[in-house]
CSV table of C-alpha atoms and ligand atoms in Angstrom, one decimal:
chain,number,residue,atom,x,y,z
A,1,UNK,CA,-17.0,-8.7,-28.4
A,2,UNK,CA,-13.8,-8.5,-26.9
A,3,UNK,CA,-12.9,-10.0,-23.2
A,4,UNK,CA,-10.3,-10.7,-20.7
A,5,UNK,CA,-10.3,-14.2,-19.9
A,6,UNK,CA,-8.6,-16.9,-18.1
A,7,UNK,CA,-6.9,-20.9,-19.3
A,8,UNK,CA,-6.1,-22.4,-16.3
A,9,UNK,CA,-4.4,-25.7,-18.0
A,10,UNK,CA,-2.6,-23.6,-20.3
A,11,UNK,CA,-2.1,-21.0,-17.7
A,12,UNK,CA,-2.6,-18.0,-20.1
A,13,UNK,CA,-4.5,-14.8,-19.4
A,14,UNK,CA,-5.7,-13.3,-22.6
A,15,UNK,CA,-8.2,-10.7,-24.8
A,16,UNK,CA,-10.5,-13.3,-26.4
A,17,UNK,CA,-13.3,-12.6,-28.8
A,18,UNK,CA,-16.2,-14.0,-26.7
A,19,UNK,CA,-19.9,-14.4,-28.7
A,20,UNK,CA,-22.0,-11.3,-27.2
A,21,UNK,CA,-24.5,-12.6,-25.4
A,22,UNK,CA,-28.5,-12.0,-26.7
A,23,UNK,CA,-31.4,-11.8,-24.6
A,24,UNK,CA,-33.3,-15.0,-24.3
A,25,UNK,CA,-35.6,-15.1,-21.0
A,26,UNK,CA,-38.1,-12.8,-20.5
A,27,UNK,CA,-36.6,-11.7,-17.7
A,28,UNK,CA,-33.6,-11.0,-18.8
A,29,UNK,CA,-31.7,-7.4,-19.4
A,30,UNK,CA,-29.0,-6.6,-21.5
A,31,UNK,CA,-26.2,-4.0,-20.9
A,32,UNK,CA,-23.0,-2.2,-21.8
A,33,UNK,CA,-20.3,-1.8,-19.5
A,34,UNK,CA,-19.1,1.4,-18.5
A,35,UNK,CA,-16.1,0.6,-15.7
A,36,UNK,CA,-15.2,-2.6,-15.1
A,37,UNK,CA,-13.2,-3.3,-11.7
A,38,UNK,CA,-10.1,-5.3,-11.5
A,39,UNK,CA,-9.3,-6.8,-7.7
A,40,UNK,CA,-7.2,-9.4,-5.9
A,41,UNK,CA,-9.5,-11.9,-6.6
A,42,UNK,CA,-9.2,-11.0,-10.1
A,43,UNK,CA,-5.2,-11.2,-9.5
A,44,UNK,CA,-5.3,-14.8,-7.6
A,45,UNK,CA,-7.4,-16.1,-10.8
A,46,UNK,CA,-5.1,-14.7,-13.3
A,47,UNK,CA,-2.3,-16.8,-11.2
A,48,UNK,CA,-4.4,-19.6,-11.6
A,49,UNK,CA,-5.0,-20.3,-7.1
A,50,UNK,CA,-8.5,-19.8,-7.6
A,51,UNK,CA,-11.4,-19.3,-10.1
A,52,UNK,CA,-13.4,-22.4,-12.0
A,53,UNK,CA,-14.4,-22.0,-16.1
A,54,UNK,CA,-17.8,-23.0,-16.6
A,55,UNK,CA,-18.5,-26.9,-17.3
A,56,UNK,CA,-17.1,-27.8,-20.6
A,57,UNK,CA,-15.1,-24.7,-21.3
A,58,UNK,CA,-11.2,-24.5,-20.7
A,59,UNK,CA,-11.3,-20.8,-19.9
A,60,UNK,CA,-13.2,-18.1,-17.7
A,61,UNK,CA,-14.3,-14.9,-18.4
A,62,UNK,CA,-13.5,-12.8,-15.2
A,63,UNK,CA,-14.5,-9.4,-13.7
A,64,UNK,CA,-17.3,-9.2,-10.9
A,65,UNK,CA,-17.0,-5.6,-10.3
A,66,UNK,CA,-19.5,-3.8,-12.9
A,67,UNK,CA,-21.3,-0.5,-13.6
A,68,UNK,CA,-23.5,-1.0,-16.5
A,69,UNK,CA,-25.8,0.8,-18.5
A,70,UNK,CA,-29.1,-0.8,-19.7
A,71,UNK,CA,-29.4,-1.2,-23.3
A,72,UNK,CA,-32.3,-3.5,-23.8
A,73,UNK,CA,-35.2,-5.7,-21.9
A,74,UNK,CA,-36.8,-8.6,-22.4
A,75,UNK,CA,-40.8,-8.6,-22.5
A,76,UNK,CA,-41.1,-9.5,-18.8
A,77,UNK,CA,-38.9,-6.9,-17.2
A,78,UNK,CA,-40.7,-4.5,-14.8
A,79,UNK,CA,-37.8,-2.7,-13.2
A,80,UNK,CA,-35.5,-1.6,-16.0
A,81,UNK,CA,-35.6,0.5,-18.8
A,82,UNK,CA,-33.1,1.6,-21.4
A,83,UNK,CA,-30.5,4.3,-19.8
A,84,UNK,CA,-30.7,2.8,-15.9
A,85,UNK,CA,-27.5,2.6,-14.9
A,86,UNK,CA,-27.2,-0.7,-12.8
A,87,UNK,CA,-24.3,-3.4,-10.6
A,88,UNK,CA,-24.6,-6.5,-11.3
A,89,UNK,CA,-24.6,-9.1,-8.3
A,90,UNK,CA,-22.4,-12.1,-8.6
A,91,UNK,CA,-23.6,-14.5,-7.0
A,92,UNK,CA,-26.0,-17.2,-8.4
A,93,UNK,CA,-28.4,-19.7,-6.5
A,94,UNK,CA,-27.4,-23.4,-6.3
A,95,UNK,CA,-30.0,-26.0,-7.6
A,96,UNK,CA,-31.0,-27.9,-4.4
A,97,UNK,CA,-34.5,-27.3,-2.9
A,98,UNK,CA,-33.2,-28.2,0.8
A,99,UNK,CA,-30.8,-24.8,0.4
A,100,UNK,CA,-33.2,-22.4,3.0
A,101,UNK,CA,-30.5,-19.5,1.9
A,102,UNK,CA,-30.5,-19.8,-1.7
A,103,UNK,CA,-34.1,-20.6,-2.2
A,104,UNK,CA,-34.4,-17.3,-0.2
A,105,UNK,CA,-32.7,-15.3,-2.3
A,106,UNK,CA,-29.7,-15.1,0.2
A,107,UNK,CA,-27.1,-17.2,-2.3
A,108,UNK,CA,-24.4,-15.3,-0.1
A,109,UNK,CA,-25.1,-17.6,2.8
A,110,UNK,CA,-25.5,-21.2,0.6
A,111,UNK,CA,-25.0,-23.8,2.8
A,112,UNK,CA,-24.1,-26.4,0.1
A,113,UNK,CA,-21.3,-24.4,-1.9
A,114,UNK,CA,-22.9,-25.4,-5.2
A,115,UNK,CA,-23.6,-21.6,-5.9
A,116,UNK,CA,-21.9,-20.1,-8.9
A,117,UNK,CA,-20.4,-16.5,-8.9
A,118,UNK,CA,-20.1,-15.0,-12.4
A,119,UNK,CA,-16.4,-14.7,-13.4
A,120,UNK,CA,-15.0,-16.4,-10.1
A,121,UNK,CA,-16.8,-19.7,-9.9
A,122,UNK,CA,-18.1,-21.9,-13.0
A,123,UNK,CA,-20.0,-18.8,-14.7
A,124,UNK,CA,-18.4,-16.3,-17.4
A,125,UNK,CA,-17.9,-12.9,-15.8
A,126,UNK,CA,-18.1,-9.0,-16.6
A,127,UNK,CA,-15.1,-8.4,-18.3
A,128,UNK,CA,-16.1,-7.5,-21.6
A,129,UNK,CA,-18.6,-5.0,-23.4
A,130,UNK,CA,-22.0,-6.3,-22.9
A,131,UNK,CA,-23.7,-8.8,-19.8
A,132,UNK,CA,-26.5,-10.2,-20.0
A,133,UNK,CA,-28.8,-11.7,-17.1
A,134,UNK,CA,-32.0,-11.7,-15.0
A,135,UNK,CA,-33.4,-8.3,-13.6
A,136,UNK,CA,-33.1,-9.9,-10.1
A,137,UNK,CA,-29.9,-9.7,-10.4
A,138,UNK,CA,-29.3,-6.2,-11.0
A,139,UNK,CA,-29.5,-3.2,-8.4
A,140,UNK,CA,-30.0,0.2,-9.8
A,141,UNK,CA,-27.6,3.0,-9.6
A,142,UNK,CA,-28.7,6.8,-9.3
A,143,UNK,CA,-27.2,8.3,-12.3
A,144,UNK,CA,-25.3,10.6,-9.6
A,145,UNK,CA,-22.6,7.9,-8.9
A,146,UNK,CA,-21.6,7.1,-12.2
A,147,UNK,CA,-18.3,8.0,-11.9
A,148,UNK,CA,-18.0,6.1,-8.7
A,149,UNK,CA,-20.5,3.2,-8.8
A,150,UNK,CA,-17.8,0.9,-10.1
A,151,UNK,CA,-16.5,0.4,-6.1
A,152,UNK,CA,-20.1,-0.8,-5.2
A,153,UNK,CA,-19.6,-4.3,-5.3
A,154,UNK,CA,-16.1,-3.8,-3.4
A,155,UNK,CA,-17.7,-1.9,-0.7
A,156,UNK,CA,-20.6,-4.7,-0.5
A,157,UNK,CA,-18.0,-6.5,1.6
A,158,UNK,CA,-17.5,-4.2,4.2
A,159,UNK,CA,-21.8,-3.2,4.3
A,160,UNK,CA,-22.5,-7.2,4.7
A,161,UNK,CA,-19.6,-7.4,7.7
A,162,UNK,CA,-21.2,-4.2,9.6
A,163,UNK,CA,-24.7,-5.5,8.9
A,164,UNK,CA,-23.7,-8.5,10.8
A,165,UNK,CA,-21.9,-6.5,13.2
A,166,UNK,CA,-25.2,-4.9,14.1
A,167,UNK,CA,-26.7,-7.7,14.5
A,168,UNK,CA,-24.3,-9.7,16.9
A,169,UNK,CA,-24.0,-6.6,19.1
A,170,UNK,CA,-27.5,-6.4,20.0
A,171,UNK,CA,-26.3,-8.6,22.4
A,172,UNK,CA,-25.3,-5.7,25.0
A,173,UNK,CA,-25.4,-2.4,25.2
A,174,UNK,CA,-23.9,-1.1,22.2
A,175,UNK,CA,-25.1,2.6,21.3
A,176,UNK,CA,-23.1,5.2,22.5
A,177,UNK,CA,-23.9,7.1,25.1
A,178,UNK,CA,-24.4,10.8,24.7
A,179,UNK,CA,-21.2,12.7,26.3
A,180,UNK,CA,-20.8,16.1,27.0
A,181,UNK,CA,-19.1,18.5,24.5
A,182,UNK,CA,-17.7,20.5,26.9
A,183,UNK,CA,-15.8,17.5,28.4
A,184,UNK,CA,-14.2,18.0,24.8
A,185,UNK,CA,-14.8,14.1,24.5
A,186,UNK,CA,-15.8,13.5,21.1
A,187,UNK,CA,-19.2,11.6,20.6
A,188,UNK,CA,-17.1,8.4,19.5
A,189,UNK,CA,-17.3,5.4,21.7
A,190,UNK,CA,-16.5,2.7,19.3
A,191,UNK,CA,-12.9,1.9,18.0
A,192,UNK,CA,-12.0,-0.2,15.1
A,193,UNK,CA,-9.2,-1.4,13.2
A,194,UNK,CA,-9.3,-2.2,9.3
A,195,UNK,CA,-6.1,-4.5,8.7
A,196,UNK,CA,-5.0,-3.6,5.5
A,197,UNK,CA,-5.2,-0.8,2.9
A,198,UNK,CA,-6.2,-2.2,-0.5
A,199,UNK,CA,-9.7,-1.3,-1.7
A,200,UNK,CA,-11.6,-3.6,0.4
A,201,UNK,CA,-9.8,-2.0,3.9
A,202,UNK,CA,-9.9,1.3,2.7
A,203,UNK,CA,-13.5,1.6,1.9
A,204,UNK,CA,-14.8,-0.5,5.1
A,205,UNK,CA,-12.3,2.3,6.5
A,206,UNK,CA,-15.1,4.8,5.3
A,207,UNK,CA,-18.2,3.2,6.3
A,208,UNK,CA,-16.7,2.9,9.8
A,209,UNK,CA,-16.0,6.1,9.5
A,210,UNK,CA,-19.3,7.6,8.6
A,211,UNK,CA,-20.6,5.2,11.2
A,212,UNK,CA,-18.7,7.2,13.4
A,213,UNK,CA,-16.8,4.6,14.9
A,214,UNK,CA,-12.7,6.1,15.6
A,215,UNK,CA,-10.7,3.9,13.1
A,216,UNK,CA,-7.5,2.7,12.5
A,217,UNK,CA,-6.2,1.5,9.6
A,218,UNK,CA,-3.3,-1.1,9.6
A,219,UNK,CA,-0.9,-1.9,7.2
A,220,UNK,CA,2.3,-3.1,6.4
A,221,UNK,CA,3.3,0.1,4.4
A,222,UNK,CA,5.8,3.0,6.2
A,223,UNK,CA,4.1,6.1,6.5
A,224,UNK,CA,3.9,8.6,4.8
A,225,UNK,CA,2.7,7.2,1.6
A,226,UNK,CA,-0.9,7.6,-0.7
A,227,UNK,CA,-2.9,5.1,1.3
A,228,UNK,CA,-1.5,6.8,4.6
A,229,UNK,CA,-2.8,10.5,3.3
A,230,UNK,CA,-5.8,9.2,1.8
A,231,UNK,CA,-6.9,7.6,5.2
A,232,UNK,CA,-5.9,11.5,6.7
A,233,UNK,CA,-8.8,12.9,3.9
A,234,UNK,CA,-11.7,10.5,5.4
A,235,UNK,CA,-10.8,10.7,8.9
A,236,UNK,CA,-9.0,7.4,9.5
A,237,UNK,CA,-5.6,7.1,11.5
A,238,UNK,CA,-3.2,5.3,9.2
A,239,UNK,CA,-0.7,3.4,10.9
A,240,UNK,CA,2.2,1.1,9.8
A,241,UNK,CA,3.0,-2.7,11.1
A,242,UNK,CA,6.8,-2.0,9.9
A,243,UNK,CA,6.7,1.5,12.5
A,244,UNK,CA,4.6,0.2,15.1
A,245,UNK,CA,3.9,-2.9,16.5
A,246,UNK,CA,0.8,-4.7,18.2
A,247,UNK,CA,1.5,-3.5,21.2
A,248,UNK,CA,1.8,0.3,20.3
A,249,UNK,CA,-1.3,-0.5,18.1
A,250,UNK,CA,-3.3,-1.2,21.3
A,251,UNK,CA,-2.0,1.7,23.1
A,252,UNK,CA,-3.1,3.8,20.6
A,253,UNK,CA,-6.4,2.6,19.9
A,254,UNK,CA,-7.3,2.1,23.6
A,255,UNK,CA,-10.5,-1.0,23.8
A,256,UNK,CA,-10.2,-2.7,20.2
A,257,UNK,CA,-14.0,-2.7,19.6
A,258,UNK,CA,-13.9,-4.2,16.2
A,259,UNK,CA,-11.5,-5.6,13.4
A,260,UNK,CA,-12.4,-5.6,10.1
A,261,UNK,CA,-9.9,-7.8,8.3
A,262,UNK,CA,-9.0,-7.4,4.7
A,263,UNK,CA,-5.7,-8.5,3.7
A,264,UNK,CA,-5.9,-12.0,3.6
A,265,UNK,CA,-3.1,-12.6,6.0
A,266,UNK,CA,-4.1,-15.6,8.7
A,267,UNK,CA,-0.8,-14.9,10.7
A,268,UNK,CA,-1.3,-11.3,10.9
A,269,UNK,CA,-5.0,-11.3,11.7
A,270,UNK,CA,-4.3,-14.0,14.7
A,271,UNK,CA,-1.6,-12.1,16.1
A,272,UNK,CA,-4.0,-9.1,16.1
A,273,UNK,CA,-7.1,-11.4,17.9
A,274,UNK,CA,-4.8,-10.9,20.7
A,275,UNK,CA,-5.3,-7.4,21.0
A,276,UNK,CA,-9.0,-7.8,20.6
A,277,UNK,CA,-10.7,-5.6,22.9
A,278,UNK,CA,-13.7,-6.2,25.4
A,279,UNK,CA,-17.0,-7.3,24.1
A,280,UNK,CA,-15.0,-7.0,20.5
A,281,UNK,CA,-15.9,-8.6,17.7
A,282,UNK,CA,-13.1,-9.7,14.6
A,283,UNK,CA,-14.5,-9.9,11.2
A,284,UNK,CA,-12.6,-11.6,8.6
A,285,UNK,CA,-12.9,-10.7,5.0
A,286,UNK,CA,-9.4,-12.2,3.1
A,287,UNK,CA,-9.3,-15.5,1.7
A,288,UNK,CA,-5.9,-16.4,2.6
A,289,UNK,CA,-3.8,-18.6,0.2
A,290,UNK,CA,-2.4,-22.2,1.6
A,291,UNK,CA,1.2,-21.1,2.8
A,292,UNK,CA,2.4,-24.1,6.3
A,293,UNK,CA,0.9,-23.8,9.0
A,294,UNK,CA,1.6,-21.4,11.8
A,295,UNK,CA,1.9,-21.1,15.8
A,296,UNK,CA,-1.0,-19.2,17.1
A,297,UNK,CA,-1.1,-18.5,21.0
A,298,UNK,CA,-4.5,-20.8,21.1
A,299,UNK,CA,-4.8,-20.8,25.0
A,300,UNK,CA,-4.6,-16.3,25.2
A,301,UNK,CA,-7.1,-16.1,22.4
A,302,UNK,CA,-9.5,-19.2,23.7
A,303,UNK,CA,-9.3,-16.8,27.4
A,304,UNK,CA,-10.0,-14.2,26.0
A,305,UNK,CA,-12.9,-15.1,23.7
A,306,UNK,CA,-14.6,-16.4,27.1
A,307,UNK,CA,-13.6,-13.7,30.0
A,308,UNK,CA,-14.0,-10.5,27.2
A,309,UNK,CA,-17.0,-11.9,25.4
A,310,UNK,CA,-15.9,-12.1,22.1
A,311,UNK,CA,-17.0,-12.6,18.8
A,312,UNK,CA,-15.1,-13.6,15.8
A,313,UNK,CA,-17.3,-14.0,12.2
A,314,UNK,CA,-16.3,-14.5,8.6
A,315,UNK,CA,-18.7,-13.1,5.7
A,316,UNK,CA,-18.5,-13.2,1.7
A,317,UNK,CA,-20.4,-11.8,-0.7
A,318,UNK,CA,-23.0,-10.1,-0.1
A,319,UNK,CA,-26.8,-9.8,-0.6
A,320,UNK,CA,-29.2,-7.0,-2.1
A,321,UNK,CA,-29.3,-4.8,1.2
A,322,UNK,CA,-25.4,-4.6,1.3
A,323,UNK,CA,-25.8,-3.5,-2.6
A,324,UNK,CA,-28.3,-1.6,-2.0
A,325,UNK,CA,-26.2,-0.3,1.8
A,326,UNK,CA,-23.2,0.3,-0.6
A,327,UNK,CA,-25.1,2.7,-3.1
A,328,UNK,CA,-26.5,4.5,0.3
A,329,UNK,CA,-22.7,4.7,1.7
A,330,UNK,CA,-21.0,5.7,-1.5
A,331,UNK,CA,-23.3,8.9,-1.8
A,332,UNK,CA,-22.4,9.7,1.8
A,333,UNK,CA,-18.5,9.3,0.7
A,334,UNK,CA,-19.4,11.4,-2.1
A,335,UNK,CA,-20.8,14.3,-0.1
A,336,UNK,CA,-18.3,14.1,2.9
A,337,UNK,CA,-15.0,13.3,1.0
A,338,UNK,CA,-15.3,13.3,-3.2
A,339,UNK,CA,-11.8,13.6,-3.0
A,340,UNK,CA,-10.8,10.6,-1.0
A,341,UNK,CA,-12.7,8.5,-3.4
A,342,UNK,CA,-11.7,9.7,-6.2
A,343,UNK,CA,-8.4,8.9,-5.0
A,344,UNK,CA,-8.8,5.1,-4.6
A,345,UNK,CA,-8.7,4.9,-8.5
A,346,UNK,CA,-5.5,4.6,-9.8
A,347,UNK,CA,-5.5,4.0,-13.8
A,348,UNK,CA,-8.2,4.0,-16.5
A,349,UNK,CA,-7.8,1.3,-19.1
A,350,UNK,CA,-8.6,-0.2,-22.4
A,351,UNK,CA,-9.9,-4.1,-22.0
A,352,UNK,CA,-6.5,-4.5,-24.4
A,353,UNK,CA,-4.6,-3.6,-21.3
A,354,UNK,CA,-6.3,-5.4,-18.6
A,355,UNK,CA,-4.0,-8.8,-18.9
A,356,UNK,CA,-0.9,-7.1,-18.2
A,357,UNK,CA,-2.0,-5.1,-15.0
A,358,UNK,CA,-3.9,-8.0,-14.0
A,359,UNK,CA,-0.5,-9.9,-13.6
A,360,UNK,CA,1.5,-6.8,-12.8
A,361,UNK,CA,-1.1,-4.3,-11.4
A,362,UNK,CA,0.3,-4.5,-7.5
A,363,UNK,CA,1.0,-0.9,-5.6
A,364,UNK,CA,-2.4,0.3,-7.2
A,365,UNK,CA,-5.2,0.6,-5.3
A,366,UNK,CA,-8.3,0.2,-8.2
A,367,UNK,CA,-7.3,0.0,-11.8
A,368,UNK,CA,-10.8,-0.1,-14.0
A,369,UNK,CA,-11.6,-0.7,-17.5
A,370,UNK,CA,-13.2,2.0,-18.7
A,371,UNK,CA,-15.4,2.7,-21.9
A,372,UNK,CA,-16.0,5.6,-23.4
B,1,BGC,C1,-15.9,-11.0,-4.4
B,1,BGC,C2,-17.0,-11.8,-3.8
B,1,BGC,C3,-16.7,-13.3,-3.9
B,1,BGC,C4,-15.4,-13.6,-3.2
B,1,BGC,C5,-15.0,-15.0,-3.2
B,1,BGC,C6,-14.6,-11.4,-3.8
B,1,BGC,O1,-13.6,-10.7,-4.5
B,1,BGC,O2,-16.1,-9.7,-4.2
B,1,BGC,O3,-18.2,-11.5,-4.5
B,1,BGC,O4,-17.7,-14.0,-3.2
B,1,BGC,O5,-14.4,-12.8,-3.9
B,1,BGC,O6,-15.1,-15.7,-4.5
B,2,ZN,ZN1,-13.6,-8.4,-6.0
């Protein structure tokens, strides 16, 4: 079969004919791709910052954003059949017994970092026409969000971040209190700001939104532009670091309740840590490249993490509830604002084409290979 893989020594992306993998466990289930994603992690592989081929092979197969259909099971397999559309997770267990997360199933959180994560770290990925693996692996997909399923694994990000956001805020009172419509105050207590607009910041943009949290999304960009009106057809204030600066960003917003950070960008995100609000919490998301170090105003953060209570948490990955979280969230999107999401893809392409927008593909928001 053909797939889009990576040679980091001879630094070459390229369409290689990859042996189609075969069912051989008896838990295992085999299936065809029907979109594949294509993501800045994708991009950083492709210019070789990142990414690790399995042992012994000089090139990766990448892709970890999948919607699949099943097209065969092995004899074990209880929660498949032929048809069931699925995502694939990407992370994989390490080996070592005294690892409480992965032997819990909760590979996000390893402790010892010798997980694998299929076509990012030393396993082949999705990028081609079949994938085979364990049923565990899999979370099943209402036939409903077909045409949408592929941003699943890209919204996982943002459902792991507000799970844990949940959870750190149930230490104070958190749930907004009922107010008055006649006050004309809308029932919104909670303001956050997403700092950036690719797909990660645009779809935690959403789930804030349907959450119900006020939200702001940051981003280098002038307004107008797509990403600006986009934001407009969810219900999310768009606003641009070039037109405003952090200090108009916190008038606007009022109390910065929460930042969900997906750009990547240490020396923006710090800046904004500033303007963190009371009882706020800052989630990171990027993984920033290694550019020299900066000046960060350590002293006004360190005061403010103590006298405002803050918190400030980094997350990757994500387990089976945020999969399972993202499904739940991308059939709200669906009902509230088709339009919006349909709008986050940019181009459909053959596998033939993914090289060349993987090394050229910036200014689009999700480009996905797509099979007929
Ligand atoms: C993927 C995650 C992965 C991370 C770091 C992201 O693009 O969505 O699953 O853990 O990159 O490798
Ligand atoms: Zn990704």
């Amino acid at each position: 079969m053909k797939a889009v893989a990576v040679f980091p020594q001879s630094r070459q992306i390229k369409v290689i004919d990859h042996p189609e993998p075969t069912i051989a466990m008896p838990m295992d289930v085999k299936i065809r791709a029907v979109n594949i994603g294509l993501c800045g992690t994708d991009r950083e592989i492709c210019s070789f910052h990142y990414g690790v081929p399995p042992t012994g092979s000089d090139h990766l197969v990448i892709g970890h954003e999948m919607l699949g259909e099943v097209i065969e099971v092995s004899d074990g397999v209880t929660d498949f059949v032929p048809g069931d559309l699925v995502v694939p997770m990407v992370r994989r267990p390490c080996p070592h017994d005294y690892c409480p997360a992965c032997r819990a199933g909760r590979q996000d959180f390893c402790y010892t970092g010798d997980f694998t994560e299929r076509g990012i770290k030393s396993r082949h990925g999705f990028m081609g026409e079949f994938v085979v693996d364990e049923q565990d692996f899999f979370v099943p997909v209402p036939q409903a969000l077909r045409e949408v399923a592929v941003l699943v694994e890209p919204l996982t990000i943002a459902e792991k971040a507000l799970l844990q956001v949940g959870s750190i805020q149930q230490r104070l009172p958190w749930t907004c209190p009922k107010m008055s419509a006649e006050m004309g105050i809308e029932h919104r207590c909670h303001n956050a700001v997403v700092l950036g607009a690719g797909p990660v910041g645009l779809l935690g943009a959403m789930a804030l939104v349907a959450r119900g949290f006020r939200t702001f999304v940051y981003s280098r960009e002038a307004a107008p532009n797509h990403k600006a009106d986009i934001c407009r057809m969810f219900g999310a204030e768009y606003i641009s670091s070039t037109q405003h600066d952090l200090m108009a960003l916190a008038a606007m917003v009022g109390n910065i309740d929460l930042v969900y950070e997906a750009v990547g960008a240490s020396s923006l995100a710090f800046e904004v840590m500033k303007v963190l609000g009371a009882n706020g919490v800052f989630i990171f998301t990027g993984v920033p490249g290694r550019k020299a170090p900066i000046e960060v105003d350590t002293d006004l953060i360190m005061r403010n993490m103590v006298l405002k209570n803050q918190a400030i948490c980094g997350t990757v990955n994500a387990g089976r509830d945020a999969f399972e979280g993202a499904l739940a969230d991308l059939e709200i999107f669906m009902q509230k604002w088709p339009d919006a999401v349909r709008a986050l893809f940019t181009r459909r392409l053959a596998i033939d084409e993914a090289p060349a927008s993987l090394v050229n593909g910036r200014g689009s928001i999700k480009d996905v290979v797509a099979y007929a």
